[in-house]
PDB file of C-alpha atoms in Angstrom:
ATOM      1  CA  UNK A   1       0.000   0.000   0.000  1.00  0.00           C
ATOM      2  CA  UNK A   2       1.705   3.284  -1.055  1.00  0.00           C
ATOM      3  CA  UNK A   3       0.905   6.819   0.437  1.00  0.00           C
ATOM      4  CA  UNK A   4      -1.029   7.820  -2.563  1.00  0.00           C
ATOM      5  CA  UNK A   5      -3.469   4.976  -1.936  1.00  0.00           C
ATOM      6  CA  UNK A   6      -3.956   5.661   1.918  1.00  0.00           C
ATOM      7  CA  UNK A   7      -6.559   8.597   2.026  1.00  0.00           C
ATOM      8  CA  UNK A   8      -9.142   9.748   4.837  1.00  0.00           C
ATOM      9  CA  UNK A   9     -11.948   8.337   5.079  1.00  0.00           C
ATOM     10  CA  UNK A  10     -13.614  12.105   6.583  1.00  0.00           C
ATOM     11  CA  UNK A  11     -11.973  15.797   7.919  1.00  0.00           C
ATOM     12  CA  UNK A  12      -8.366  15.480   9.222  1.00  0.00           C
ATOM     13  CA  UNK A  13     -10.482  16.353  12.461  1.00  0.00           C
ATOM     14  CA  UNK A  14     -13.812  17.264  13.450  1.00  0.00           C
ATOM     15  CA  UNK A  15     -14.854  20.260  15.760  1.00  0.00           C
ATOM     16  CA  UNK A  16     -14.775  20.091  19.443  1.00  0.00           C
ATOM     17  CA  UNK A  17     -18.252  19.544  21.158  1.00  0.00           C
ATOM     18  CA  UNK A  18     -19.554  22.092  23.482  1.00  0.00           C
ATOM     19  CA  UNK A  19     -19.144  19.389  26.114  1.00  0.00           C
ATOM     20  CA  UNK A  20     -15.472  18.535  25.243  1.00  0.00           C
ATOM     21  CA  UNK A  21     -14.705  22.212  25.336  1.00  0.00           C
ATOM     22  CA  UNK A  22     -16.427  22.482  29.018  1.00  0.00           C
ATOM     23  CA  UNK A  23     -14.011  19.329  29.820  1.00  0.00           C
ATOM     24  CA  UNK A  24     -11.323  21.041  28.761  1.00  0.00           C
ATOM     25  CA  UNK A  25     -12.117  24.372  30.567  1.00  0.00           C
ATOM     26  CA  UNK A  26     -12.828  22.433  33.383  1.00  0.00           C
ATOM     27  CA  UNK A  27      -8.967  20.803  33.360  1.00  0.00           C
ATOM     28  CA  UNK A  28      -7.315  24.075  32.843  1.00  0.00           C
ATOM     29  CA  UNK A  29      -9.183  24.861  35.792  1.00  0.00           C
ATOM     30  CA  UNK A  30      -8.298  22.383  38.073  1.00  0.00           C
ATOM     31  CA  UNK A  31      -4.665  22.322  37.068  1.00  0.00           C
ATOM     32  CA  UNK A  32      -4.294  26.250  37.687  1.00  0.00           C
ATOM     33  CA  UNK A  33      -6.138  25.718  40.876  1.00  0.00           C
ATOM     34  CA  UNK A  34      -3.806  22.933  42.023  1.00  0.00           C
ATOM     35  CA  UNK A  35      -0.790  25.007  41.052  1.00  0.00           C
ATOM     36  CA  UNK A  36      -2.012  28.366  42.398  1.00  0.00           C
ATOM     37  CA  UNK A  37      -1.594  26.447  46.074  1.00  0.00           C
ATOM     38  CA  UNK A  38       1.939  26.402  45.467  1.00  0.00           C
ATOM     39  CA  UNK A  39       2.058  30.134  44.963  1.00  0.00           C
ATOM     40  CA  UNK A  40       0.086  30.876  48.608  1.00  0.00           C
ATOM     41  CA  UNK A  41       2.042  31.921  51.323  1.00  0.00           C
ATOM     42  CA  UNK A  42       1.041  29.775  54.491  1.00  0.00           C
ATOM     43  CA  UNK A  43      -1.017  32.210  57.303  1.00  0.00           C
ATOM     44  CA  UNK A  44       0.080  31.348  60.386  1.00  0.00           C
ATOM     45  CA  UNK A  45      -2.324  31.152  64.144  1.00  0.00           C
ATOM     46  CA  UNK A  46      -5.865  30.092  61.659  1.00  0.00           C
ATOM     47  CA  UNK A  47      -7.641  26.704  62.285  1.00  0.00           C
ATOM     48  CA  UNK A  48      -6.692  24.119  60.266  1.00  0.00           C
ATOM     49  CA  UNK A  49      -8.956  22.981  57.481  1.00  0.00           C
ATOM     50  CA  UNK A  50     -12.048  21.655  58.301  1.00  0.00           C
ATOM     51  CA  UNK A  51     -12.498  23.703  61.497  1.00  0.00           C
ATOM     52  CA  UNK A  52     -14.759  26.568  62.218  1.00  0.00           C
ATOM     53  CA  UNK A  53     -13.473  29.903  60.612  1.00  0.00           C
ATOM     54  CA  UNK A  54     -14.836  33.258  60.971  1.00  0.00           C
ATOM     55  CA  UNK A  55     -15.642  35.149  57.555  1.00  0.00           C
ATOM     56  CA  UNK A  56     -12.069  37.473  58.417  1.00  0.00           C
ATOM     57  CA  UNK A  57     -10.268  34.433  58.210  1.00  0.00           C
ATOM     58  CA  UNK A  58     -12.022  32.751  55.095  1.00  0.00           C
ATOM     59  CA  UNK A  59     -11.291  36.050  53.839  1.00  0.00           C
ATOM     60  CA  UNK A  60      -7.727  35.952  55.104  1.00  0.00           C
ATOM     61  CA  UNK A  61      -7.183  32.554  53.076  1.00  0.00           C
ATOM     62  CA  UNK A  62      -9.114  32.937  50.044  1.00  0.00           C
ATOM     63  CA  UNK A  63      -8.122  36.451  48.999  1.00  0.00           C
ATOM     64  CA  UNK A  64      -4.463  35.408  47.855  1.00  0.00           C
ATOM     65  CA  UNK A  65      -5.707  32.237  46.747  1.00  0.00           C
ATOM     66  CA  UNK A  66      -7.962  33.973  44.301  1.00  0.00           C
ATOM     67  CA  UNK A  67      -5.161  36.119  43.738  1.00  0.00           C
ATOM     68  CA  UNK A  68      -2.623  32.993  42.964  1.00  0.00           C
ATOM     69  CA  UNK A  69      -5.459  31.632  40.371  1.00  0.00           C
ATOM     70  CA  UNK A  70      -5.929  34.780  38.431  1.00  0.00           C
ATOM     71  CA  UNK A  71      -2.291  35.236  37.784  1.00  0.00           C
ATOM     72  CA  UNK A  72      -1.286  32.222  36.743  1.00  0.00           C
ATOM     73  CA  UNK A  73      -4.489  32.351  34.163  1.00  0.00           C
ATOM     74  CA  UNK A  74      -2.734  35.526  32.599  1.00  0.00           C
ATOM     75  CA  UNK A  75       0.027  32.657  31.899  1.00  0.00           C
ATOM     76  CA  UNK A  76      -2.724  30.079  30.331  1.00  0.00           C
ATOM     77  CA  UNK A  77      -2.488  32.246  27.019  1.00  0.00           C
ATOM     78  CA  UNK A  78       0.642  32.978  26.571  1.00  0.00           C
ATOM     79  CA  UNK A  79       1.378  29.251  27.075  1.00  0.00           C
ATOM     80  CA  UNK A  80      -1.441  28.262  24.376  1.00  0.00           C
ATOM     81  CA  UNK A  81       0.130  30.410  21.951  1.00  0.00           C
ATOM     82  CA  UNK A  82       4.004  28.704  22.336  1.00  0.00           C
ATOM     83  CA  UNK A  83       2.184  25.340  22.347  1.00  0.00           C
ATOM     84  CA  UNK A  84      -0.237  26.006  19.156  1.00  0.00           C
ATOM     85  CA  UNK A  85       2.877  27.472  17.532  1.00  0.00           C
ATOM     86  CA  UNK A  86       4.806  24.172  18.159  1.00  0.00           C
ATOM     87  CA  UNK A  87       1.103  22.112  16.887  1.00  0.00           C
ATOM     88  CA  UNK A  88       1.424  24.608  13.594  1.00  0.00           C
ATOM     89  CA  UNK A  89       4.966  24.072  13.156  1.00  0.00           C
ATOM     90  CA  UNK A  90       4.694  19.944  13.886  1.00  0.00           C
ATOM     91  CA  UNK A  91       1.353  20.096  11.536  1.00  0.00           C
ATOM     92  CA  UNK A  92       3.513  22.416   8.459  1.00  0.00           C
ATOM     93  CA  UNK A  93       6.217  19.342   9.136  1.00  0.00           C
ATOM     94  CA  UNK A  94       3.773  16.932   7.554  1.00  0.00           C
ATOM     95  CA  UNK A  95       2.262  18.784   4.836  1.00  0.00           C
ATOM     96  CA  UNK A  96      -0.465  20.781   5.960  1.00  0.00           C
ATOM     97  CA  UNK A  97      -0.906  23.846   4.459  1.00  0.00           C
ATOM     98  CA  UNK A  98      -1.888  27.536   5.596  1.00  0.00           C
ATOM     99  CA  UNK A  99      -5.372  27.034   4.613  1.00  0.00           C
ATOM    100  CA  UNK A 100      -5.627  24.279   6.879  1.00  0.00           C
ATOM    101  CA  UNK A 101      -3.975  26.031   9.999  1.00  0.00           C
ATOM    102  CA  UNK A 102      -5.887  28.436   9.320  1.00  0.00           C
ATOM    103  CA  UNK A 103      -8.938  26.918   9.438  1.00  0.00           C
ATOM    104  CA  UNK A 104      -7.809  24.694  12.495  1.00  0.00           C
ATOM    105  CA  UNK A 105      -7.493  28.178  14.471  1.00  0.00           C
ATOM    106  CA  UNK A 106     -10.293  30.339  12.893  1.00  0.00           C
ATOM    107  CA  UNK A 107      -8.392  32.561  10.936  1.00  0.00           C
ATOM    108  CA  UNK A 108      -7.629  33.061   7.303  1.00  0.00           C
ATOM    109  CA  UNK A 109      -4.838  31.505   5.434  1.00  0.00           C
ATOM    110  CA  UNK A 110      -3.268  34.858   5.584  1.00  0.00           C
ATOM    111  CA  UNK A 111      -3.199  35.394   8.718  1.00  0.00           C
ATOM    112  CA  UNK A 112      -2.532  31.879   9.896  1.00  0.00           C
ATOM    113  CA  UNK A 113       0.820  32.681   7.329  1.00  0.00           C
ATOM    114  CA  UNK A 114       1.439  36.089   9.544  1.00  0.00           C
ATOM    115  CA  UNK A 115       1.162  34.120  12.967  1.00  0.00           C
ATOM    116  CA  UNK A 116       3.055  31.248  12.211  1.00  0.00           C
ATOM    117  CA  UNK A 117       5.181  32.247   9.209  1.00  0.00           C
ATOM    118  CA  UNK A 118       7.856  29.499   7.814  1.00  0.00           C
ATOM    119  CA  UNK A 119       5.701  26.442   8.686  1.00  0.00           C
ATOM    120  CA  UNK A 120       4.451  25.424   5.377  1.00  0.00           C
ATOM    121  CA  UNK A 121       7.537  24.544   3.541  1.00  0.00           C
ATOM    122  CA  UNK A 122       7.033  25.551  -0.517  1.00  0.00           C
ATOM    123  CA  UNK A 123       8.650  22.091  -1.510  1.00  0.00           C
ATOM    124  CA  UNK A 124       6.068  20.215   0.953  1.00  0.00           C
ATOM    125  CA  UNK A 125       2.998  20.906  -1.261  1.00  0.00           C
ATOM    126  CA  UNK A 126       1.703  19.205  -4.415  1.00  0.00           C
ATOM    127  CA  UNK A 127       3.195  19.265  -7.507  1.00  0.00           C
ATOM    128  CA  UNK A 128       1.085  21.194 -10.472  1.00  0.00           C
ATOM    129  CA  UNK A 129      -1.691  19.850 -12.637  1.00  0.00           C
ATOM    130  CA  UNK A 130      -2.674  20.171 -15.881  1.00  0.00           C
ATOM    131  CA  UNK A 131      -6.410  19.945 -17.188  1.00  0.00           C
ATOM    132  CA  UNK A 132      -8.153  19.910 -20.207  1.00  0.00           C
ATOM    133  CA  UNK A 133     -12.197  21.022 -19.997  1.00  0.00           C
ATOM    134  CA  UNK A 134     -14.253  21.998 -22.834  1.00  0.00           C
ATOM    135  CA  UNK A 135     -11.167  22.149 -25.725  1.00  0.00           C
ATOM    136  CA  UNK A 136      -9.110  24.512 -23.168  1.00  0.00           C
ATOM    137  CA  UNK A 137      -6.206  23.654 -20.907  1.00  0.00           C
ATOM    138  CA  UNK A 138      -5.414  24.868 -17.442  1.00  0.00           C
ATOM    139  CA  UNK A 139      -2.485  24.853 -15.132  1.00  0.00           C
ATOM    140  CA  UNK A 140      -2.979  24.645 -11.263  1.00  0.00           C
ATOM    141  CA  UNK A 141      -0.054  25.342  -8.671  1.00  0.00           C
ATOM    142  CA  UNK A 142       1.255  26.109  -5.829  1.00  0.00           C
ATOM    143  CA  UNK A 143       2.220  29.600  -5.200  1.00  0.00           C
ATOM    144  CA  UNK A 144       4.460  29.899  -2.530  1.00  0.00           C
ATOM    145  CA  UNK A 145       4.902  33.855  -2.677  1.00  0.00           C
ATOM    146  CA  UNK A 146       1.520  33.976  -2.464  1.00  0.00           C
ATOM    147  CA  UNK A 147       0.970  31.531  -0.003  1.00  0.00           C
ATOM    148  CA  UNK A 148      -2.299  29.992  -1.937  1.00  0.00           C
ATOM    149  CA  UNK A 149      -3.453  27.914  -5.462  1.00  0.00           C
ATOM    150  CA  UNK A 150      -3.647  29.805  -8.772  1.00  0.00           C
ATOM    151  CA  UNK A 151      -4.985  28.566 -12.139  1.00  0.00           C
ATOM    152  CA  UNK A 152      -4.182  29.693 -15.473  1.00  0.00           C
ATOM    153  CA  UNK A 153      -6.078  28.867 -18.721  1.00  0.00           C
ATOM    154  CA  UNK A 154      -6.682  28.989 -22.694  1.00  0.00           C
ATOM    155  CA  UNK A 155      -9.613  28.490 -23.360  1.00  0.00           C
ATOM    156  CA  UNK A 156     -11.164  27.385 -26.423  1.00  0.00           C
ATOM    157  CA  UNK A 157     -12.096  30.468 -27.520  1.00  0.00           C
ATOM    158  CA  UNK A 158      -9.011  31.820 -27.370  1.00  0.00           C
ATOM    159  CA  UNK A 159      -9.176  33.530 -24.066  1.00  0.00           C
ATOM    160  CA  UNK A 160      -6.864  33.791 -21.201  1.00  0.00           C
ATOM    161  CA  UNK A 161      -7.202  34.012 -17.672  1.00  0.00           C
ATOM    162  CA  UNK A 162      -5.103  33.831 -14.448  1.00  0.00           C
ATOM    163  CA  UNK A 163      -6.321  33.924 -11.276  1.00  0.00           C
ATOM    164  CA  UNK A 164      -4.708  33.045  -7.611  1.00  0.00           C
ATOM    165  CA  UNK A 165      -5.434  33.168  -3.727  1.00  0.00           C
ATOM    166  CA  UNK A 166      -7.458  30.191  -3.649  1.00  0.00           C
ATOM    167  CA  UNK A 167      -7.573  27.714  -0.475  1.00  0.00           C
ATOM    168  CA  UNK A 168      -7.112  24.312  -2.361  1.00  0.00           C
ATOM    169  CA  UNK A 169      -5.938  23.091  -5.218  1.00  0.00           C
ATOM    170  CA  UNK A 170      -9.523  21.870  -5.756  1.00  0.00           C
ATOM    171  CA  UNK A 171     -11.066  25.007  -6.139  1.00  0.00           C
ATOM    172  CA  UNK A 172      -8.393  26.212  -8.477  1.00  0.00           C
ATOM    173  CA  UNK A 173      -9.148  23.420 -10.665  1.00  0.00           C
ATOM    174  CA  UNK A 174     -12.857  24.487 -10.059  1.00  0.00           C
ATOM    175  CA  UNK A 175     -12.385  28.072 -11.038  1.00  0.00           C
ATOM    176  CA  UNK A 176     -10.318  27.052 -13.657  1.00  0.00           C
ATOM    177  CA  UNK A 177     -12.897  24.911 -15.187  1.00  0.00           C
ATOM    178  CA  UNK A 178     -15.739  27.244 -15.067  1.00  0.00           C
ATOM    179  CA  UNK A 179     -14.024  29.493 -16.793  1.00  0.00           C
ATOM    180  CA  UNK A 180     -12.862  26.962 -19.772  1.00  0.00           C
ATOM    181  CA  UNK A 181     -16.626  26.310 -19.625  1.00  0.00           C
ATOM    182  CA  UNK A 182     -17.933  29.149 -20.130  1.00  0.00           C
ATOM    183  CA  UNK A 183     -15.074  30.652 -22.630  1.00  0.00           C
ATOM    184  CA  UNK A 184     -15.731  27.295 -24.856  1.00  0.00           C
ATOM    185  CA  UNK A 185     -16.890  27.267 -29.052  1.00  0.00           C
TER     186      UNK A 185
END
């Protein structure tokens, strides 16, 4: 079985459900709170845990606590960030391209290019394709300076286009196609 005969059998991924994502918030929380004990300087003279305390000294324990948790949350970001640009950069490694990453995030191809720029290695995306539709012939490739799939075609009728900045190579050879089609004898 070669590469070119192994395909997916759906999306690379799907989306996160809304309960995953409350899993997930829920983890972050738990390991901040966990970690924000470390960062709590001990009070000395209150009852241990589990014995009466009056409000002042709830107060007393909980204030820095809180305190503790909120700034190492100002920390969760900053840390998704380094660890989504190492997922981006692992992810360009195998061959996925900016439209991709940029989907993955929510963001345009251009912008996912901007954020994480160098992933997508030029030489790591498909070679170009030639088609012929309706007695024209079209070109579709990789533009790396672009960051994106053009097309270029003669159509039958003697007219020439050239187009670029589209997400897939797919819906170059769709553009392309339409316009053979509709440029034919």
């Amino acid at each position: 079985m070669t590469a070119e005969s192994v395909r997916p059998a759906g999306p690379a991924y799907t989306e996160p459900s809304e309960e995953l994502i409350d899993e997930l918030t829920d983890a972050i929380g738990n390991l901040v709170w966990g970690f924000a004990n470390d960062l709590v300087t001990p009070i000395e003279g209150l009852p241990e845990p589990g014995r009466v305390r009056t409000a002042e000294q709830v107060a007393m324990v909980e204030r820095p606590t809180n305190l503790a948790r909120l700034r190492l949350l100002r920390e969760v970001g900053p840390a998704a960030e380094r660890i989504a640009s190492l997922a981006a950069k692992n992810a360009g490694k195998y061959g996925t391209t900016y439209p991709q990453l940029g989907q993955a995030w929510g963001i345009t191809r251009q912008a996912a290019r901007s954020r994480w720029p160098g992933v997508v290695k030029a030489g790591d995306q498909r070679p170009p394709v030639s088609v012929e539709v309706a007695g024209g012939t079209a070109n579709i490739y990789w533009d790396p300076e672009g960051d994106g799939w053009c097309w270029s075609a003669n159509a039958a009728n003697g007219e020439y286009q050239t187009e670029g900045d589209c997400a897939s190579s797919e819906e170059a050879a769709a553009r392309a196609g339409a316009f053979m089609v509709a440029n034919s004898l």
